[in-house]
């Protein structure tokens, strides 16, 4: 089951390639994985504030592969949430995530989510495939 939100705006050159991610380290097969691909450093990692972000929801069963489809060239970052209770958001306890999360380039997490530039990668003419490890704090 995939849910796709508003498409990203086509780049000036019209060059597009596929962006896919494989998710590793899920602690359970409960719920779903919420995925977001954005070009906006101001809204990363919360893509709800970016109307141009590409958002997907996939079941957290078996091997999880996320296919963002054809993406215009540009600089992007991906954020993931293992929404174990399928309520559509990252649950926290005293501002500490109770559910899993992950970022493109396995960007390090220190006192909060990474900045866009730590997770960012370039999309050009070649397809982009990456592995993102899910992390859990509680």
Coordinates of N, CA, C and O in Angstrom, one line a residue:
X1 N 0.8 -1.2 0.0 CA 0.0 0.0 0.0 C 0.9 1.2 0.0 O 1.7 1.4 0.9
X2 N 0.8 2.1 -1.0 CA 1.5 3.3 -1.1 C 0.6 4.5 -1.1 O -0.4 4.4 -1.8
X3 N 1.0 5.5 -0.4 CA 0.2 6.8 -0.5 C 1.2 7.8 -1.0 O 2.2 8.1 -0.3
X4 N 0.8 8.5 -2.0 CA 1.7 9.5 -2.6 C 1.1 10.9 -2.5 O -0.1 11.0 -2.8
X5 N 1.9 11.8 -2.0 CA 1.3 13.2 -1.9 C 1.7 14.0 -3.1 O 2.1 13.4 -4.2
X6 N 1.6 15.3 -3.0 CA 1.9 16.2 -4.2 C 3.2 15.9 -4.8 O 4.2 15.7 -4.1
X7 N 3.3 16.0 -6.1 CA 4.6 15.7 -6.8 C 5.6 16.8 -6.6 O 5.2 18.0 -6.4
X8 N 6.9 16.5 -6.7 CA 7.9 17.5 -6.6 C 7.9 18.3 -7.9 O 7.5 17.8 -9.0
X9 N 8.2 19.6 -7.8 CA 8.2 20.4 -9.0 C 9.4 20.1 -9.9 O 10.5 19.9 -9.5
X10 N 9.1 19.9 -11.2 CA 10.1 19.5 -12.2 C 11.2 20.6 -12.3 O 11.0 21.8 -12.3
X11 N 12.5 20.1 -12.3 CA 13.6 21.0 -12.4 C 13.7 21.7 -13.7 O 13.0 21.2 -14.7
X12 N 14.5 22.7 -13.8 CA 14.6 23.5 -15.1 C 15.0 22.7 -16.3 O 14.6 22.9 -17.4
X13 N 15.9 21.7 -16.0 CA 16.5 20.9 -17.1 C 15.5 19.7 -17.5 O 15.7 19.2 -18.6
X14 N 14.6 19.3 -16.7 CA 13.8 18.2 -17.0 C 14.4 16.9 -16.7 O 13.8 15.9 -17.0
X15 N 15.7 16.8 -16.2 CA 16.3 15.6 -15.9 C 15.7 14.9 -14.7 O 15.5 15.6 -13.7
X16 N 15.4 13.6 -14.8 CA 14.8 12.9 -13.7 C 15.4 11.6 -13.6 O 15.9 11.0 -14.6
X17 N 15.5 11.0 -12.4 CA 15.9 9.7 -12.1 C 15.2 9.1 -11.0 O 14.5 9.8 -10.2
X18 N 15.2 7.8 -10.8 CA 14.5 7.1 -9.7 C 15.3 7.2 -8.4 O 16.5 7.1 -8.4
X19 N 14.6 7.4 -7.3 CA 15.2 7.4 -6.0 C 14.5 6.3 -5.2 O 13.2 6.3 -5.1
X20 N 15.3 5.3 -4.7 CA 14.7 4.3 -3.9 C 15.6 4.1 -2.6 O 16.7 4.5 -2.6
X21 N 14.9 3.6 -1.6 CA 15.6 3.3 -0.3 C 15.1 2.0 0.3 O 14.0 1.7 0.2
X22 N 16.1 1.2 0.8 CA 15.8 0.0 1.5 C 16.0 0.3 3.0 O 16.9 1.0 3.4
X23 N 15.1 -0.1 3.8 CA 15.1 0.2 5.2 C 15.6 -1.1 6.0 O 15.0 -2.2 5.8
X24 N 16.5 -0.9 6.9 CA 17.1 -2.0 7.7 C 16.8 -1.6 9.2 O 16.6 -0.5 9.5
X25 N 16.9 -2.7 10.0 CA 16.9 -2.5 11.4 C 15.5 -2.3 12.1 O 15.4 -1.8 13.2
X26 N 14.4 -2.6 11.4 CA 13.1 -2.5 12.0 C 13.0 -3.5 13.2 O 13.4 -4.6 13.0
X27 N 12.6 -3.0 14.3 CA 12.5 -3.9 15.5 C 11.3 -4.7 15.5 O 11.2 -5.7 16.3
X28 N 10.3 -4.4 14.7 CA 9.1 -5.2 14.6 C 8.4 -5.0 13.2 O 8.8 -4.1 12.5
X29 N 7.4 -5.8 13.0 CA 6.7 -5.7 11.7 C 5.3 -5.0 12.0 O 4.4 -5.2 11.2
X30 N 5.2 -4.3 13.1 CA 4.0 -3.6 13.4 C 3.9 -2.3 12.7 O 4.9 -1.7 12.4
X31 N 2.7 -1.9 12.3 CA 2.5 -0.6 11.8 C 3.0 -0.3 10.4 O 2.9 -1.2 9.6
X32 N 3.5 0.9 10.2 CA 3.9 1.3 8.9 C 5.2 2.2 9.0 O 5.6 2.6 10.0
X33 N 5.8 2.4 7.8 CA 6.9 3.3 7.7 C 6.5 4.5 6.9 O 5.9 4.4 5.8
X34 N 6.6 5.7 7.6 CA 6.3 6.9 6.9 C 7.6 7.5 6.3 O 8.6 7.6 7.0
X35 N 7.6 7.8 5.1 CA 8.8 8.3 4.4 C 8.5 9.6 3.7 O 7.4 9.9 3.3
X36 N 9.5 10.5 3.8 CA 9.4 11.8 3.2 C 10.7 12.2 2.4 O 11.8 12.0 2.9
X37 N 10.5 12.7 1.2 CA 11.6 13.2 0.4 C 11.4 14.7 0.2 O 10.3 15.1 -0.3
X38 N 12.3 15.5 0.5 CA 12.1 17.0 0.4 C 13.4 17.6 -0.1 O 14.5 17.1 0.1
X39 N 13.2 18.8 -0.7 CA 14.3 19.7 -1.1 C 14.4 20.9 -0.2 O 15.3 21.7 -0.4
X40 N 13.5 21.0 0.8 CA 13.4 22.2 1.6 C 14.1 22.1 2.9 O 13.6 21.4 3.8
X41 N 15.3 22.7 3.1 CA 16.0 22.6 4.4 C 15.2 23.2 5.6 O 15.4 22.7 6.7
X42 N 14.3 24.1 5.3 CA 13.5 24.7 6.4 C 12.5 23.8 7.0 O 12.1 24.0 8.1
X43 N 12.0 22.8 6.2 CA 11.0 21.9 6.7 C 11.5 20.5 7.1 O 10.8 19.8 7.7
X44 N 12.7 20.2 6.8 CA 13.3 18.9 7.1 C 13.5 18.8 8.6 O 14.0 19.8 9.2
X45 N 13.2 17.7 9.3 CA 12.7 16.5 8.8 C 11.2 16.4 8.8 O 10.7 15.3 8.4
X46 N 10.5 17.4 9.2 CA 9.0 17.3 9.3 C 8.4 17.8 8.0 O 8.2 19.0 7.8
X47 N 8.2 16.9 7.1 CA 7.7 17.3 5.7 C 6.3 17.7 5.7 O 5.8 18.1 4.6
X48 N 5.5 17.7 6.8 CA 4.2 18.1 6.8 C 4.1 19.6 6.4 O 3.1 20.1 5.9
X49 N 5.1 20.3 6.6 CA 5.1 21.8 6.4 C 5.6 22.1 4.9 O 5.7 23.2 4.5
X50 N 5.9 21.1 4.1 CA 6.4 21.3 2.8 C 5.4 20.7 1.8 O 5.3 19.5 1.6
X51 N 4.6 21.5 1.2 CA 3.6 21.0 0.2 C 4.2 20.3 -1.0 O 3.5 19.6 -1.7
X52 N 5.4 20.6 -1.3 CA 6.1 19.9 -2.5 C 6.8 18.6 -2.1 O 7.2 18.0 -3.0
X53 N 6.8 18.3 -0.9 CA 7.5 17.0 -0.5 C 6.8 15.8 -1.0 O 5.6 15.8 -1.2
X54 N 7.5 14.8 -1.3 CA 6.9 13.5 -1.7 C 6.9 12.6 -0.5 O 7.9 12.3 0.1
X55 N 5.7 12.2 -0.1 CA 5.4 11.4 1.1 C 4.8 10.1 0.8 O 3.9 10.0 0.0
X56 N 5.4 9.0 1.4 CA 4.9 7.7 1.2 C 4.6 7.0 2.5 O 5.3 7.2 3.5
X57 N 3.7 6.0 2.5 CA 3.4 5.2 3.6 C 3.5 3.8 3.1 O 2.8 3.4 2.2
X58 N 4.3 2.9 3.8 CA 4.4 1.5 3.4 C 4.3 0.6 4.6 O 4.7 1.0 5.7
X59 N 3.7 -0.6 4.5 CA 3.6 -1.5 5.6 C 5.0 -1.9 6.1 O 5.9 -2.0 5.3
X60 N 5.1 -2.0 7.4 CA 6.4 -2.4 8.0 C 6.5 -3.9 8.1 O 6.9 -4.5 9.1
X61 N 6.2 -4.6 7.0 CA 6.2 -6.1 7.0 C 7.4 -6.5 6.1 O 7.5 -6.0 4.9
X62 N 8.1 -7.5 6.6 CA 9.2 -8.1 5.8 C 10.3 -7.0 5.4 O 10.5 -6.1 6.2
X63 N 10.8 -7.1 4.2 CA 11.8 -6.2 3.8 C 11.0 -4.9 3.3 O 10.1 -5.0 2.5
X64 N 11.5 -3.8 3.8 CA 10.8 -2.5 3.4 C 11.6 -1.8 2.3 O 12.8 -1.5 2.6
X65 N 11.0 -1.6 1.2 CA 11.7 -0.9 0.1 C 10.8 0.3 -0.3 O 9.6 0.1 -0.4
X66 N 11.3 1.5 -0.3 CA 10.6 2.7 -0.6 C 11.0 3.2 -2.0 O 12.2 3.4 -2.2
X67 N 10.0 3.4 -2.9 CA 10.3 3.9 -4.2 C 9.6 5.2 -4.4 O 8.4 5.3 -4.5
X68 N 10.4 6.3 -4.4 CA 9.9 7.6 -4.6 C 9.6 7.9 -6.1 O 9.1 9.0 -6.4
X69 N 10.0 7.0 -7.0 CA 9.7 7.2 -8.4 C 10.6 8.1 -9.1 O 11.7 8.4 -8.6
X70 N 10.2 8.7 -10.2 CA 11.0 9.7 -10.9 C 11.1 11.0 -10.2 O 10.0 11.6 -9.8
X71 N 12.3 11.4 -9.9 CA 12.5 12.6 -9.1 C 13.4 13.6 -10.0 O 14.4 13.2 -10.5
X72 N 13.0 14.9 -10.1 CA 13.8 15.9 -10.8 C 15.2 16.0 -10.1 O 15.3 15.9 -8.9
X73 N 16.1 16.4 -10.9 CA 17.5 16.6 -10.4 C 17.4 17.7 -9.3 O 16.6 18.6 -9.4
X74 N 18.3 17.6 -8.3 CA 18.4 18.6 -7.3 C 19.0 17.9 -6.0 O 19.5 16.9 -6.1
X75 N 18.9 18.7 -4.9 CA 19.5 18.2 -3.6 C 18.3 17.9 -2.7 O 17.4 18.7 -2.5
X76 N 18.3 16.7 -2.2 CA 17.2 16.1 -1.4 C 17.7 15.5 -0.1 O 18.9 15.2 0.1
X77 N 16.7 15.3 0.8 CA 17.0 14.6 2.0 C 15.7 13.7 2.3 O 14.6 14.1 2.0
X78 N 16.0 12.6 2.9 CA 14.9 11.6 3.3 C 14.8 11.5 4.8 O 15.8 11.4 5.5
X79 N 13.6 11.5 5.3 CA 13.4 11.2 6.7 C 12.3 10.1 6.8 O 11.4 10.0 6.0
X80 N 12.6 9.1 7.7 CA 11.7 8.0 7.9 C 11.2 7.9 9.4 O 12.0 8.3 10.3
X81 N 10.0 7.4 9.6 CA 9.5 7.1 10.9 C 8.9 5.7 10.9 O 8.1 5.4 9.9
X82 N 9.2 4.9 11.9 CA 8.6 3.6 12.0 C 7.4 3.8 12.9 O 7.5 3.8 14.1
X83 N 6.3 4.1 12.3 CA 5.0 4.4 13.0 C 4.4 3.1 13.5 O 3.5 2.5 12.8
X84 N 4.9 2.5 14.6 CA 4.5 1.2 15.0 C 3.0 1.1 15.4 O 2.4 0.0 15.2
X85 N 2.4 2.1 15.8 CA 0.9 2.1 16.2 C 0.1 2.6 15.1 O -1.2 2.8 15.3
X86 N 0.6 3.0 14.0 CA -0.1 3.4 12.8 C -1.0 4.6 13.0 O -2.1 4.7 12.5
X87 N -0.5 5.6 13.8 CA -1.3 6.8 14.1 C -0.9 7.9 13.2 O -1.4 9.0 13.4
X88 N 0.0 7.7 12.3 CA 0.4 8.7 11.3 C 1.4 9.8 11.8 O 1.6 10.8 11.2
X89 N 2.1 9.5 13.0 CA 3.0 10.4 13.5 C 4.1 9.7 14.4 O 3.9 8.6 14.7
X90 N 5.2 10.5 14.7 CA 6.2 10.0 15.5 C 5.8 10.2 17.0 O 5.6 11.4 17.4
X91 N 5.6 9.2 17.7 CA 5.2 9.3 19.2 C 6.5 9.6 20.0 O 7.6 9.0 19.7
X92 N 6.3 10.5 21.0 CA 7.5 10.8 21.8 C 7.1 10.7 23.3 O 5.9 10.7 23.6
X93 N 8.1 10.6 24.2 CA 7.9 10.6 25.6 C 8.9 11.6 26.1 O 10.1 11.4 26.0
X94 N 8.4 12.7 26.7 CA 9.3 13.8 27.2 C 10.3 14.2 26.0 O 11.5 14.4 26.2
X95 N 9.7 14.4 24.8 CA 10.4 14.8 23.6 C 11.4 13.8 23.1 O 12.2 14.1 22.2
X96 N 11.4 12.6 23.6 CA 12.3 11.5 23.1 C 11.5 10.6 22.3 O 10.4 10.1 22.7
X97 N 11.9 10.3 21.1 CA 11.1 9.4 20.2 C 10.9 8.1 20.8 O 11.9 7.4 21.2
X98 N 9.7 7.6 20.8 CA 9.3 6.3 21.3 C 9.3 5.3 20.1 O 9.2 4.1 20.3
X99 N 9.3 5.8 18.9 CA 9.3 5.0 17.7 C 10.6 5.2 16.9 O 11.3 6.1 17.2
X100 N 10.8 4.3 15.9 CA 12.0 4.4 15.2 C 12.0 5.6 14.2 O 11.0 6.1 13.8
X101 N 13.2 6.0 13.8 CA 13.4 7.0 12.8 C 14.7 6.7 12.0 O 15.6 6.0 12.5
X102 N 14.8 7.3 10.9 CA 16.0 7.2 10.1 C 16.1 8.3 9.1 O 15.1 9.0 8.8
X103 N 17.3 8.6 8.6 CA 17.6 9.7 7.7 C 18.5 9.2 6.5 O 19.4 8.3 6.7
X104 N 18.4 9.8 5.4 CA 19.3 9.5 4.3 C 20.7 9.8 4.7 O 21.0 10.6 5.6
X105 N 21.6 9.1 4.1 CA 23.1 9.1 4.4 C 23.3 8.7 5.9 O 24.4 9.0 6.4
X106 N 22.3 8.1 6.5 CA 22.4 7.7 7.9 C 23.0 8.9 8.7 O 23.9 8.8 9.6
X107 N 22.5 10.1 8.5 CA 22.9 11.3 9.1 C 22.9 11.1 10.7 O 21.9 10.6 11.2
X108 N 24.0 11.6 11.3 CA 24.0 11.4 12.8 C 23.0 12.2 13.5 O 22.6 13.3 13.1
X109 N 22.5 11.7 14.6 CA 21.6 12.3 15.5 C 22.2 12.8 16.8 O 22.8 11.9 17.5
X110 N 22.2 14.0 17.1 CA 22.7 14.6 18.3 C 21.7 15.6 18.8 O 21.2 16.4 18.1
X111 N 21.4 15.5 20.0 CA 20.5 16.5 20.6 C 19.4 17.0 19.7 O 19.1 18.2 19.5
X112 N 18.8 16.1 19.0 CA 17.7 16.4 18.0 C 18.0 15.9 16.6 O 19.1 15.3 16.4
X113 N 17.1 16.1 15.7 CA 17.3 15.5 14.3 C 18.5 16.2 13.6 O 18.9 17.4 14.0
X114 N 19.1 15.6 12.6 CA 20.2 16.2 11.9 C 19.7 17.4 11.0 O 18.5 17.5 10.7
X115 N 20.6 18.2 10.7 CA 20.3 19.3 9.7 C 20.2 18.7 8.4 O 20.7 17.7 8.0
X116 N 19.5 19.5 7.5 CA 19.3 19.0 6.1 C 20.6 18.7 5.4 O 20.7 17.6 4.8
X117 N 21.6 19.5 5.6 CA 22.8 19.3 4.9 C 23.6 18.0 5.3 O 24.3 17.5 4.5
X118 N 23.3 17.5 6.5 CA 23.9 16.3 6.9 C 23.2 15.1 6.3 O 23.9 14.0 6.1
X119 N 22.0 15.2 5.9 CA 21.2 14.1 5.3 C 21.1 14.2 3.8 O 20.7 13.3 3.1
X120 N 21.5 15.4 3.2 CA 21.3 15.7 1.8 C 22.1 14.9 0.9 O 23.3 14.6 1.2
X121 N 21.5 14.6 -0.3 CA 22.2 13.9 -1.4 C 21.8 14.5 -2.7 O 20.7 15.1 -2.8
X122 N 22.6 14.4 -3.7 CA 22.2 15.0 -5.0 C 21.6 13.9 -5.9 O 22.1 12.8 -6.0
X123 N 20.6 14.3 -6.6 CA 20.0 13.5 -7.7 C 20.3 14.1 -9.0 O 20.1 15.3 -9.2
X124 N 20.8 13.3 -9.9 CA 21.2 13.8 -11.2 C 20.6 12.8 -12.3 O 19.5 12.3 -12.1
X125 N 21.3 12.5 -13.3 CA 20.9 11.6 -14.3 C 20.9 10.1 -13.9 O 20.1 9.3 -14.5
X126 N 21.7 9.7 -13.0 CA 21.8 8.4 -12.5 C 20.7 8.1 -11.4 O 20.4 8.9 -10.6
X127 N 20.2 6.8 -11.4 CA 19.3 6.4 -10.3 C 20.0 6.5 -9.0 O 21.2 6.2 -8.9
X128 N 19.3 6.8 -7.9 CA 19.8 6.8 -6.6 C 19.2 5.8 -5.8 O 18.0 5.7 -5.6
X129 N 20.0 4.9 -5.2 CA 19.6 3.8 -4.3 C 20.4 3.9 -3.1 O 21.6 4.0 -3.1
X130 N 19.7 3.8 -1.9 CA 20.4 3.9 -0.7 C 19.8 2.9 0.4 O 18.7 2.5 0.2
X131 N 20.5 2.7 1.4 CA 20.1 1.9 2.5 C 20.0 2.9 3.7 O 20.9 3.6 4.0
X132 N 18.8 2.8 4.4 CA 18.7 3.7 5.6 C 18.4 2.8 6.8 O 17.5 2.0 6.8
X133 N 19.2 3.0 7.8 CA 19.0 2.2 9.1 C 18.0 2.9 10.0 O 18.2 4.0 10.3
X134 N 17.1 2.1 10.5 CA 16.1 2.6 11.4 C 16.8 2.6 12.8 O 17.5 1.7 13.2
X135 N 16.6 3.7 13.6 CA 17.2 3.8 14.9 C 16.0 3.9 16.0 O 15.0 4.5 15.7
X136 N 16.3 3.5 17.2 CA 15.4 3.5 18.3 C 16.1 4.0 19.5 O 17.2 3.6 19.8
X137 N 15.4 4.9 20.2 CA 16.0 5.4 21.5 C 15.4 4.8 22.7 O 16.0 4.7 23.8
X138 N 14.1 4.5 22.6 CA 13.4 3.8 23.7 C 12.8 2.5 23.3 O 12.6 2.2 22.2

